[in-house]
Coordinates of C-alpha atoms in Angstrom, one line a residue:
X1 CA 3.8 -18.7 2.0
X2 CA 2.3 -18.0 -1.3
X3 CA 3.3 -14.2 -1.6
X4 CA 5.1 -12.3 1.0
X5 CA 5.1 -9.1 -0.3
X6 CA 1.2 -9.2 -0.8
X7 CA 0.6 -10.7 3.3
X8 CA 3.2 -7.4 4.3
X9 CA 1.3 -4.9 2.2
X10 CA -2.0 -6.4 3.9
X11 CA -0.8 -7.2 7.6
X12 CA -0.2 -3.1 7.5
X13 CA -3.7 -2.7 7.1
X14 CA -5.6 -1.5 10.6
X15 CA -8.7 -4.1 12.3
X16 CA -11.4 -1.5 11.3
X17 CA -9.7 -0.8 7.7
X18 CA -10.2 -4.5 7.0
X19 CA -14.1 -4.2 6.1
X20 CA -13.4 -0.5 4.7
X21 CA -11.1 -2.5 1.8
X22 CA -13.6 -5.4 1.3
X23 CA -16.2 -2.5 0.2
X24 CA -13.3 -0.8 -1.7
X25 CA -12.9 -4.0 -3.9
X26 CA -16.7 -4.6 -4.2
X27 CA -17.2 -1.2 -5.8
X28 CA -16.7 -1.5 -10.0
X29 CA -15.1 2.1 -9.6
X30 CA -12.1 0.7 -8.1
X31 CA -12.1 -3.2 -9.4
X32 CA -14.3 -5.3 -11.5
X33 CA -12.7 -9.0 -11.3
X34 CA -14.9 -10.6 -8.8
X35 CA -12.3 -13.2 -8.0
X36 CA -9.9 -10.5 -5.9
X37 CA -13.0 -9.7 -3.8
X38 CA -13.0 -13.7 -3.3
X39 CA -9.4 -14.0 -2.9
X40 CA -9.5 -11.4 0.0
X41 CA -12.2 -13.0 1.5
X42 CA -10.5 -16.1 2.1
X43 CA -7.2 -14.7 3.0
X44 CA -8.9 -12.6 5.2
X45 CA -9.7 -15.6 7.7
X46 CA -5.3 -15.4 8.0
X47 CA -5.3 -11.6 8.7
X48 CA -4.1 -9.9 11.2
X49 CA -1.9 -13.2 12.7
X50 CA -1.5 -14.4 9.7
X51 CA -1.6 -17.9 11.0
X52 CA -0.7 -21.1 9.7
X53 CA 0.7 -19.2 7.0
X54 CA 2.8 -22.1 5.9
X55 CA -0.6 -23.7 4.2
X56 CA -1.2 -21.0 2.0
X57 CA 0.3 -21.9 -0.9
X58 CA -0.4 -21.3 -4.6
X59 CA -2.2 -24.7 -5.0
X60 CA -4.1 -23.8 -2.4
X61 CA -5.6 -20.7 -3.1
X62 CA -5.9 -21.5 -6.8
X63 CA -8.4 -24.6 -5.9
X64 CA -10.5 -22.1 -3.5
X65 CA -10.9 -19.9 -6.5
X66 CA -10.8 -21.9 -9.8
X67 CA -11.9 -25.4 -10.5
X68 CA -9.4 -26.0 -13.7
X69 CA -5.7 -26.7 -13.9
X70 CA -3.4 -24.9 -11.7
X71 CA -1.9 -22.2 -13.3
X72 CA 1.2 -20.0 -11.9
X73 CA 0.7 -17.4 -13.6
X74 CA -3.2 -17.0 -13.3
X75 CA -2.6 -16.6 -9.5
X76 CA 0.6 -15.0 -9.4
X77 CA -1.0 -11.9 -11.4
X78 CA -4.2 -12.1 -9.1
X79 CA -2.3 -11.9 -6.1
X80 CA -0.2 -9.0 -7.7
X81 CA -3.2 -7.4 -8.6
X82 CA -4.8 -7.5 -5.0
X83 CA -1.4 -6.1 -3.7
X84 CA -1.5 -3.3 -6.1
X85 CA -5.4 -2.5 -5.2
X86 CA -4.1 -3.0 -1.3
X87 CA -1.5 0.0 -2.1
X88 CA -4.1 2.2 -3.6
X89 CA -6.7 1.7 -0.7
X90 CA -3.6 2.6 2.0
X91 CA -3.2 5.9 -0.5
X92 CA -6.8 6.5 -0.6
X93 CA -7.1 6.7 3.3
X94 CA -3.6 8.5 3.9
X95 CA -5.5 11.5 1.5
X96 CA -8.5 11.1 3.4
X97 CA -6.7 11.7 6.9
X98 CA -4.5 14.6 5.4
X99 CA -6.5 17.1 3.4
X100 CA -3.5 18.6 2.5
X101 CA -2.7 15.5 0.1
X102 CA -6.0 15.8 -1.5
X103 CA -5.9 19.4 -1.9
X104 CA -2.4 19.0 -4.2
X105 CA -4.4 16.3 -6.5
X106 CA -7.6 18.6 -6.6
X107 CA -4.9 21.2 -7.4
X108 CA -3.3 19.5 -10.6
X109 CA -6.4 18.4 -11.8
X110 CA -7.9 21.5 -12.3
X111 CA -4.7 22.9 -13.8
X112 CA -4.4 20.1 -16.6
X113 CA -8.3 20.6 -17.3
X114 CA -7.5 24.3 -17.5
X115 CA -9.8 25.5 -15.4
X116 CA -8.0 28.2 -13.8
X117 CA -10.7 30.3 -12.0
X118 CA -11.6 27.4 -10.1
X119 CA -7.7 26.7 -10.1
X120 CA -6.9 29.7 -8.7
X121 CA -9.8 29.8 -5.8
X122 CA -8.7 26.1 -4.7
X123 CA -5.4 27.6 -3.9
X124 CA -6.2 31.0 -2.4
X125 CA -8.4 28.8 0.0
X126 CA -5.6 26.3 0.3
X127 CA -3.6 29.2 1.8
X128 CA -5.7 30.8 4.0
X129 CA -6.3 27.4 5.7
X130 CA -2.5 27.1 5.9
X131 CA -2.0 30.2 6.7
X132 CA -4.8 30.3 9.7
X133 CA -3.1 27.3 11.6
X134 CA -1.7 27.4 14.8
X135 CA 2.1 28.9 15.8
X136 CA 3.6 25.8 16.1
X137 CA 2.7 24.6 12.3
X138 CA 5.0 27.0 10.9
X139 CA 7.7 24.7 10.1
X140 CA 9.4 23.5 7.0
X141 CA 6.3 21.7 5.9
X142 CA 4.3 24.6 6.5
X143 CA 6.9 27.0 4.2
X144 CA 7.2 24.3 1.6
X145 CA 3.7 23.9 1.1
X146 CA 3.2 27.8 0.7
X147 CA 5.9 27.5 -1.6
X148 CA 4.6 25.1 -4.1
X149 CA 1.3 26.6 -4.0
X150 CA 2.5 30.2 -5.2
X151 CA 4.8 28.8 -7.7
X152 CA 1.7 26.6 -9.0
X153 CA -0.1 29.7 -9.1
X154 CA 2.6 32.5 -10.3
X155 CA 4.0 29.8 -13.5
X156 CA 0.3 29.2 -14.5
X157 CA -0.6 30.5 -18.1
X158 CA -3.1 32.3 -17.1
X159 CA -1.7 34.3 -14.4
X160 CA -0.6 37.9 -14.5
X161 CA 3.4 38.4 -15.1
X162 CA 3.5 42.4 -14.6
X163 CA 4.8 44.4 -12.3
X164 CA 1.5 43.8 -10.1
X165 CA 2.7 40.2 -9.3
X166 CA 6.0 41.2 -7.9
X167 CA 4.6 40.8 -4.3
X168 CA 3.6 37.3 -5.0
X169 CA 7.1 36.5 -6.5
X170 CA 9.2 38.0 -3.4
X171 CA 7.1 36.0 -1.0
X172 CA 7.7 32.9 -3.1
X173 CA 11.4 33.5 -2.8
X174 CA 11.1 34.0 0.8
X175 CA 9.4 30.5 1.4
X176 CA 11.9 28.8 -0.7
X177 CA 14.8 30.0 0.8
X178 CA 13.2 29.3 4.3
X179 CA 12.5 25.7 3.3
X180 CA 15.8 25.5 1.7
X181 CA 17.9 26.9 4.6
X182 CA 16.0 24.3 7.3
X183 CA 17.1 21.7 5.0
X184 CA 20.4 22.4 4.2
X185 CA 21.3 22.7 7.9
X186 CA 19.5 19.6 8.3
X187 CA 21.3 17.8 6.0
X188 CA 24.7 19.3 7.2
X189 CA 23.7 18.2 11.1
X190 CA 23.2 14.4 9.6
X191 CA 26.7 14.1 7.5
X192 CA 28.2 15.5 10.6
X193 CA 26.9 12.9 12.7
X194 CA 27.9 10.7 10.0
X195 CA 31.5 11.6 10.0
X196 CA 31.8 11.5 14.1
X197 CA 30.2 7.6 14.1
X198 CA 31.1 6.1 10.3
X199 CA 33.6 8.0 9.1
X200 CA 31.4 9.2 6.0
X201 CA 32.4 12.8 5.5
X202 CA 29.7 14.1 3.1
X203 CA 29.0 17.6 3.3
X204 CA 29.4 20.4 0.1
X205 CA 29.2 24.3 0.3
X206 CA 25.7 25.1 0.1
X207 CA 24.8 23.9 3.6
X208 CA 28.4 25.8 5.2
X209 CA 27.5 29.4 3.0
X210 CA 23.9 28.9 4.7
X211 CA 25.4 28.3 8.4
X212 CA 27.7 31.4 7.5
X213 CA 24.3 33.1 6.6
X214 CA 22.7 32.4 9.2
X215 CA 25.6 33.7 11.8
X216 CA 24.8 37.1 9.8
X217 CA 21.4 37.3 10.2
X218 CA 20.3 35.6 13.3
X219 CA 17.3 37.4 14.0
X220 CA 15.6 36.8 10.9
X221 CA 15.8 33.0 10.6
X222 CA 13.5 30.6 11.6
X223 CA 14.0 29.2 15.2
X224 CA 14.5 25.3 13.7
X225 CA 17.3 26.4 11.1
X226 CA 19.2 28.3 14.5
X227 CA 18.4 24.8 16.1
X228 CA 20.5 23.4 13.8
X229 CA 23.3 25.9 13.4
X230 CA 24.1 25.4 17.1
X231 CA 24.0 21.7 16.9
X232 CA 26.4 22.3 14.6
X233 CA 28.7 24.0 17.2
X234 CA 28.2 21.0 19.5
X235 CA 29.2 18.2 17.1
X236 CA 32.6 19.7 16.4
X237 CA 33.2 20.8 19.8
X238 CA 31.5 18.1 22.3
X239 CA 30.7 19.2 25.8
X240 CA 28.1 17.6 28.3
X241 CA 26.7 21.1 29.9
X242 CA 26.6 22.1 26.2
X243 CA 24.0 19.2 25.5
X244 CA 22.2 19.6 28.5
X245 CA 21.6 23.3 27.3
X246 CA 20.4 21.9 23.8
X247 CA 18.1 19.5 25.8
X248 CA 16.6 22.8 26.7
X249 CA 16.3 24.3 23.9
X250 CA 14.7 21.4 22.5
X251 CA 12.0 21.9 25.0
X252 CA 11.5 25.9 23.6
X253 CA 11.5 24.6 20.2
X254 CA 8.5 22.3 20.8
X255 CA 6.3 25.8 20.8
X256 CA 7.7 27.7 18.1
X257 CA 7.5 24.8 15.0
X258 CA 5.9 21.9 13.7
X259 CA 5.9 18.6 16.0
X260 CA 7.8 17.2 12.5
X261 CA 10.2 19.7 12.4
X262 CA 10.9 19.0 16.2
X263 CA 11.0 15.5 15.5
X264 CA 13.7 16.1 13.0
X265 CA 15.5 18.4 15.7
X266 CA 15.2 15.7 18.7
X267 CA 15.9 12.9 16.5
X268 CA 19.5 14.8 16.0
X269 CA 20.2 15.5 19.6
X270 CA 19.4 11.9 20.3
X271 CA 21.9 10.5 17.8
X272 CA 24.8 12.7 19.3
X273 CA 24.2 11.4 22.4
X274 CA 23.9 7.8 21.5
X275 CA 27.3 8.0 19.8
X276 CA 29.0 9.7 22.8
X277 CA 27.8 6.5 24.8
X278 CA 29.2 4.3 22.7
X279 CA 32.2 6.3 22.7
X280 CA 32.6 5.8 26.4
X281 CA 30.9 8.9 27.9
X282 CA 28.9 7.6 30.5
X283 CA 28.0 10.8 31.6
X284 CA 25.3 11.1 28.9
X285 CA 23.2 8.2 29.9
X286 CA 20.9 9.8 32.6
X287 CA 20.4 13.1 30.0
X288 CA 19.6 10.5 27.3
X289 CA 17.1 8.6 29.1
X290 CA 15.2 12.3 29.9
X291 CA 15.8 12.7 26.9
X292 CA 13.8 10.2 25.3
X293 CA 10.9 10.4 27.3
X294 CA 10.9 14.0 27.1
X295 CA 10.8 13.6 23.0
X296 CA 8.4 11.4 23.6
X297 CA 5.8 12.8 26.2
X298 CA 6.0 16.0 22.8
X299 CA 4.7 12.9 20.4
X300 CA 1.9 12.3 22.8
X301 CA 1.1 15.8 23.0
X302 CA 1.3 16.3 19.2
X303 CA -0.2 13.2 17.4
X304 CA -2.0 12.0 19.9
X305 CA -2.0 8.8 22.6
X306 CA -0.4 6.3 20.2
X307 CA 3.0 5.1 20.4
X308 CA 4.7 3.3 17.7
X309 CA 6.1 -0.3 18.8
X310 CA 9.3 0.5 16.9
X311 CA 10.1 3.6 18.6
X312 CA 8.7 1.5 22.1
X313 CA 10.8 -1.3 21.5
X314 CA 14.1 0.3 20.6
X315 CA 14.2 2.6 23.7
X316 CA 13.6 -0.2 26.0
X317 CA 16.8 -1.9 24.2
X318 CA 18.9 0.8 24.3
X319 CA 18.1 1.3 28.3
X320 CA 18.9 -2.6 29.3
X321 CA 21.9 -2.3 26.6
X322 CA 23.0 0.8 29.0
X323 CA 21.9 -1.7 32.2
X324 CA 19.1 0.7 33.2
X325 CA 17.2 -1.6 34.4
X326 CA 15.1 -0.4 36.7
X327 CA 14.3 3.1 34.5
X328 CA 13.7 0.3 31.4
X329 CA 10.7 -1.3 33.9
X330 CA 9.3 1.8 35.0
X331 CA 9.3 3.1 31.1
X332 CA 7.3 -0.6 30.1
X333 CA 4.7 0.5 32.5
X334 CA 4.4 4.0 32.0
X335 CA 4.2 3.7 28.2
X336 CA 2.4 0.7 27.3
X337 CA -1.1 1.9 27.4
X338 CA -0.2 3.6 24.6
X339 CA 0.6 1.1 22.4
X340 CA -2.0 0.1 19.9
X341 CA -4.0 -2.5 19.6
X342 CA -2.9 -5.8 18.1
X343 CA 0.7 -4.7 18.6
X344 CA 0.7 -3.7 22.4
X345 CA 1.4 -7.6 23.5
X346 CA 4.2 -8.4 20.9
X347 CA 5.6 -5.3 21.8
X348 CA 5.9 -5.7 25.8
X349 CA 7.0 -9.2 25.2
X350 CA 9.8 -8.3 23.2
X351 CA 10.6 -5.9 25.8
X352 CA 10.8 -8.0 28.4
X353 CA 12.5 -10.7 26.3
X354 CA 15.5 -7.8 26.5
X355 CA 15.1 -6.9 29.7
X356 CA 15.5 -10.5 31.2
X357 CA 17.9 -11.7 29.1
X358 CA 20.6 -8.6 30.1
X359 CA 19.7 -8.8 33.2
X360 CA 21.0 -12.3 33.7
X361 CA 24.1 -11.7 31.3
X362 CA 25.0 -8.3 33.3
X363 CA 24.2 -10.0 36.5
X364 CA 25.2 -13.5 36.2
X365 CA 21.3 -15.2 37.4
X366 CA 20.9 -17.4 34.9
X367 CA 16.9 -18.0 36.1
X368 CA 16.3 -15.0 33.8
X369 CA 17.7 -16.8 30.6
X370 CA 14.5 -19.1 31.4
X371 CA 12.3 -15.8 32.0
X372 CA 13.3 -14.1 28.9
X373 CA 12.9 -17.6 27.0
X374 CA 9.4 -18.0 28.1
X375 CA 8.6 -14.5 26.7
X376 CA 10.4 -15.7 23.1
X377 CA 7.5 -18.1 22.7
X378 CA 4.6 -16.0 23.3
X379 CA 5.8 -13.1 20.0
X380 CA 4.5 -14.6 16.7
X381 CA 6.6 -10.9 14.3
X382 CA 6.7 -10.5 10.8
X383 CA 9.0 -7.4 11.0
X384 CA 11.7 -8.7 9.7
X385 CA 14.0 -6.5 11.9
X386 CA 11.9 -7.5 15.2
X387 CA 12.1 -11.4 13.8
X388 CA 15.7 -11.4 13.4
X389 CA 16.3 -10.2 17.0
X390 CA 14.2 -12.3 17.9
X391 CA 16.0 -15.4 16.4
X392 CA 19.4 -14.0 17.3
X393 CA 18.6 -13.4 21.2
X394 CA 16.7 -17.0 21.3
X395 CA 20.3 -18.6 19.9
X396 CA 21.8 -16.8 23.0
X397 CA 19.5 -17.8 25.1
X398 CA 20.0 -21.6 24.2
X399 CA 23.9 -21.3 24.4
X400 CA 23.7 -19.3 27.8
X401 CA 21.4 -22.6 28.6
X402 CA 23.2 -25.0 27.6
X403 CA 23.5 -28.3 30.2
X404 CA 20.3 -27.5 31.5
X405 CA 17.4 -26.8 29.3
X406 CA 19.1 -27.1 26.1
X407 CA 21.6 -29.5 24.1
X408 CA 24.4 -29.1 21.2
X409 CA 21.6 -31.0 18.7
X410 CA 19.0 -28.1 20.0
X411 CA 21.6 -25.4 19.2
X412 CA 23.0 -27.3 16.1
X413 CA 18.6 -27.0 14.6
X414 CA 17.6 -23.6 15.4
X415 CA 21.4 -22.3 14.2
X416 CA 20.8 -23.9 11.0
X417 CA 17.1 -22.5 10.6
X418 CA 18.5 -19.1 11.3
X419 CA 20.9 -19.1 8.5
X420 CA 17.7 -20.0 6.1
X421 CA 15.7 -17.6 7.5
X422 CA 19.0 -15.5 6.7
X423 CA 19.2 -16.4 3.3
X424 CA 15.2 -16.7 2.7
X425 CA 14.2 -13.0 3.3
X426 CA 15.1 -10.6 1.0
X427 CA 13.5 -7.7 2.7
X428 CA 16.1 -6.9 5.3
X429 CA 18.6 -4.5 4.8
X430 CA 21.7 -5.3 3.1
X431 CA 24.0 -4.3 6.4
X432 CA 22.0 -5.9 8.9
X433 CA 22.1 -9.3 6.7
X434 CA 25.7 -9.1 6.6
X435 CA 25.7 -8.6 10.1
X436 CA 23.9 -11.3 11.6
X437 CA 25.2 -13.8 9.0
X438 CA 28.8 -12.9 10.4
X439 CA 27.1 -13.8 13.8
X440 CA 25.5 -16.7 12.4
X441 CA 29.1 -17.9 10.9
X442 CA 31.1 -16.8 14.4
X443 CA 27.9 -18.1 17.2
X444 CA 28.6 -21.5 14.9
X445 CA 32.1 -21.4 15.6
X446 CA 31.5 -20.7 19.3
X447 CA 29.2 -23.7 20.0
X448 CA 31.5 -26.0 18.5
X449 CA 35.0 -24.4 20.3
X450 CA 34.1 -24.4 23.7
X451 CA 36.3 -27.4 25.3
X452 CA 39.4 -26.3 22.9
X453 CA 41.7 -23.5 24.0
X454 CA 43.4 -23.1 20.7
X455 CA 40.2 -23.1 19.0
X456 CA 38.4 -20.9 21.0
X457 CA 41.2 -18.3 21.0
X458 CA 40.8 -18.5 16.8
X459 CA 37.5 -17.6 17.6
X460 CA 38.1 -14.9 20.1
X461 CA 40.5 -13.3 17.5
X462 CA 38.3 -13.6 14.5
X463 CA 35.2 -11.5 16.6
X464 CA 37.5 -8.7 17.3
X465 CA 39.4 -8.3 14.3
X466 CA 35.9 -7.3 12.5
X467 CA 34.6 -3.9 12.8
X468 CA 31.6 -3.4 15.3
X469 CA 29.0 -5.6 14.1
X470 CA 25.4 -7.1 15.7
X471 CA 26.1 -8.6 18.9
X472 CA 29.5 -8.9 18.6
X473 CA 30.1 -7.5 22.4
X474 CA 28.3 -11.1 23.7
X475 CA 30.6 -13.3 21.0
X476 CA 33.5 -11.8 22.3
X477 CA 32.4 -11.8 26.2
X478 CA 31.8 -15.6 25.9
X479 CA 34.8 -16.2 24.1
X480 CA 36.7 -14.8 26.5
X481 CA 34.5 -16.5 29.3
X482 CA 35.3 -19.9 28.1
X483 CA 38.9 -19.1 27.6
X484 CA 39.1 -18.4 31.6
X485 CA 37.5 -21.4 32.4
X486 CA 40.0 -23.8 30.7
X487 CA 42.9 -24.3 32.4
X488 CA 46.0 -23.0 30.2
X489 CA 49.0 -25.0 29.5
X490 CA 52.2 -24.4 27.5
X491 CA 50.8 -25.0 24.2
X492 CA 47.5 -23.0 24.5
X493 CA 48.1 -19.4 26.4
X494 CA 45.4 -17.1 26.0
X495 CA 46.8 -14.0 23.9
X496 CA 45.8 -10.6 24.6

């Protein structure tokens, strides 16, 4: 592909956005080199699907748009220019969906042009209209934009520093500290999560003399920063009936802040209860799964009857990790009308990729490995962290296969592609790359072990001497699968 980064920053663009940026590069206020507006035209033929994207090359695109030479650097610097204009459309329409956003840049424009009457009548109105939304805006977004307008406004040159202004600088002070205390506790709730799953022990004083302030002065503080003071109290001292009452809090914060601030708040509760899972306590798997849809049902209510196919996908995985398989089915049919367009089929696929393929590993009906294949072929992602799942659970699926619809030389090929594919993108995140190249290294070591007990077992002690990594709970199962089936001898006993 001739520029990946360029296809990305395009592919995020919407269907109806797609004729909104051809005009935005046809307008000389935003781009005069008629050659990006032919560029995009041609690529645009690719876009959404981005198919056969293996035949746009360089070469290629240079002979659509020049007749000379090909030069490298002639298209390189279009294609980065097309990206850049790309980036400043997606900017352009974030503004035009949140005022707020344009309001800042109005804002700083009239300050740097020193106009400060009209300066300071931008920002009265700008407060007002903040200040006139509904209860549950108040959250920390709400105090930090307050904030930052008074301080614009109180620092100006022109504004009055005597005693008369001493109103405006208390309630400054008050938004700040507001904004700052949220934060903090915020901040404090995530390095204790941290600590309890990694072992990373971040955390410095500000954040405990604010949870000591707080104890002080409970009826003052905002109901998200009390949120957080008694999640607090429930990492250090986990307790099931405690998180169930936290799940119901949740519920009473939805109406008294901002759906971001409650996001922030859920997203918290969530993680604690995903890491006492994994540390064994079973208990918390029905509370999760309300949980989630609870959370989810307040996005719907919120932002409206979209659902992200991240946030779609992942719960689906974590239910047929937890073999909920029948609340995982009923959740792909409740929720996938709400799926946008374009991105509502990959999204179910992949589900259902999951869903079959853990079924027949938890339940030993290998027909689903077939099932879960057939869904494999029908996803065409360019997430990278969808993709590589993707790859990874089709290698399973082959090996799980294996005598029947697939071969060592089929394994052998797609193994080999997914260490390129490894190497090749430089967008995934450092962790994950190290963690599904280990797999790559160990799944090779697997296919190639299976009729040798002494080998396998070098195997079997090489996935569990790693700390938890990507899939290494299905390297190890198998491992320890084949080692049952071969018969043991005096030589080759299978060590604990």
């Amino acid at each position: 592909m001739a520029n990946y980064k360029l296809f990305s920053t395009l592919r995020t663009l919407r269907e109806e956005e797609f004729k909104d940026f051809g005009r935005w590069l046809e307008s000389p206020i935003h781009n005069t080199n008629v050659q990006l507006v032919r560029l995009f035209a041609y690529l645009r033929r690719y876009l959404p699907e981005l198919k056969d994207a293996k035949a746009l090359t360089k070469e290629r695109l240079y002979t659509h748009l020049y007749k000379d030479e090909f030069k490298e650097k002639r298209i390189r610097d279009l294609m980065s220019h097309l990206k850049k204009q790309a980036e400043d459309f997606i900017a352009w329409k974030q503004m035009e969906h949140h005022p707020t956003l344009y309001t800042k840049a109005l804002i700083e424009g009239l300050e740097q042009r020193e106009a400060y009457e009209l300066f300071q009548q931008v920002i009265e109105q700008q407060e007002k209209a903040i200040g006139a939304e509904k209860r549950p805006a108040l959250g920390v977004q709400y105090f930090a934009d307050q904030y930052e307008l008074a301080h614009r406004l109180f620092f100006h040159p022109h504004t009055d520093k005597s005693a008369e202004s001493t109103p405006l600088f208390h309630k400054m002070g008050n938004y700040l500290e507001t904004v700052i205390a949220i934060s903090a506790l915020h901040l404090l709730c995530e390095s204790r999560i941290r600590s309890l799953s990694v072992g990373d022990t971040a955390s410095w004083d500000l954040a405990s003399r604010i949870q000591q302030f707080i104890g002080d002065n409970r009826q003052a503080i905002h109901p998200l920063a009390l949120f957080f003071a008694d999640l607090l109290d429930l990492f250090d001292s986990p307790d099931l009936d405690a998180f169930i009452v936290h799940c119901s809090a949740l519920e009473q914060l939805e109406n008294q802040t901002h759906y971001f601030d409650y996001g922030m708040a859920s997203k918290m509760l969530l993680n604690f209860a995903n890491l006492q899972l994994r540390n064994g306590q079973v208990a918390y798997l029905p509370h999760l799964l309300k949980l989630h849809e609870q959370t989810l049902d307040a996005q719907l209510r919120h932002i409206g009857p979209q659902l992200s196919s991240i946030r779609f996908s992942n719960i689906v995985i974590h239910a047929v990790l937890s073999r909920e398989f029948d609340w995982a089915n009923r959740f792909i049919e409740k929720y996938q009308a709400y799926l946008p367009e374009g991105k509502k089929d990959p999204a179910v696929n992949f589900a259902h990729v999951y869903w079959h393929f853990h079924y027949a590993w938890s339940n030993g009906q290998a027909a689903h490995y077939s099932k879960a294949y057939e869904y494999v072929n029908k996803i065409n992602y360019t997430n990278p962290m969808f993709d590589i799942r993707l790859r990874a659970i089709e290698l399973r699926i082959g090996f799980e296969c294996l005598g029947r619809e697939t071969n060592d030389e089929w394994i052998k090929k797609r193994l080999l592609l997914f260490q390129r594919y490894l190497r090749q993108r430089e967008d995934l995140p450092a962790d994950h790359k190290k963690d599904y190249t280990r797999f790559a290294q160990l799944f090779g070591q697997l296919v190639n072990a299976r009729s040798s007990k002494s080998q396998l077992m070098r195997v079997y002690d090489a996935v569990r001497k790693y700390p938890p990594f990507a899939l290494q709970q299905w390297l190890e199962d198998r491992a320890a699968q084949l080692l049952e089936a071969i018969p043991s001898n005096t030589k080759e006993q299978k060590r604990g």
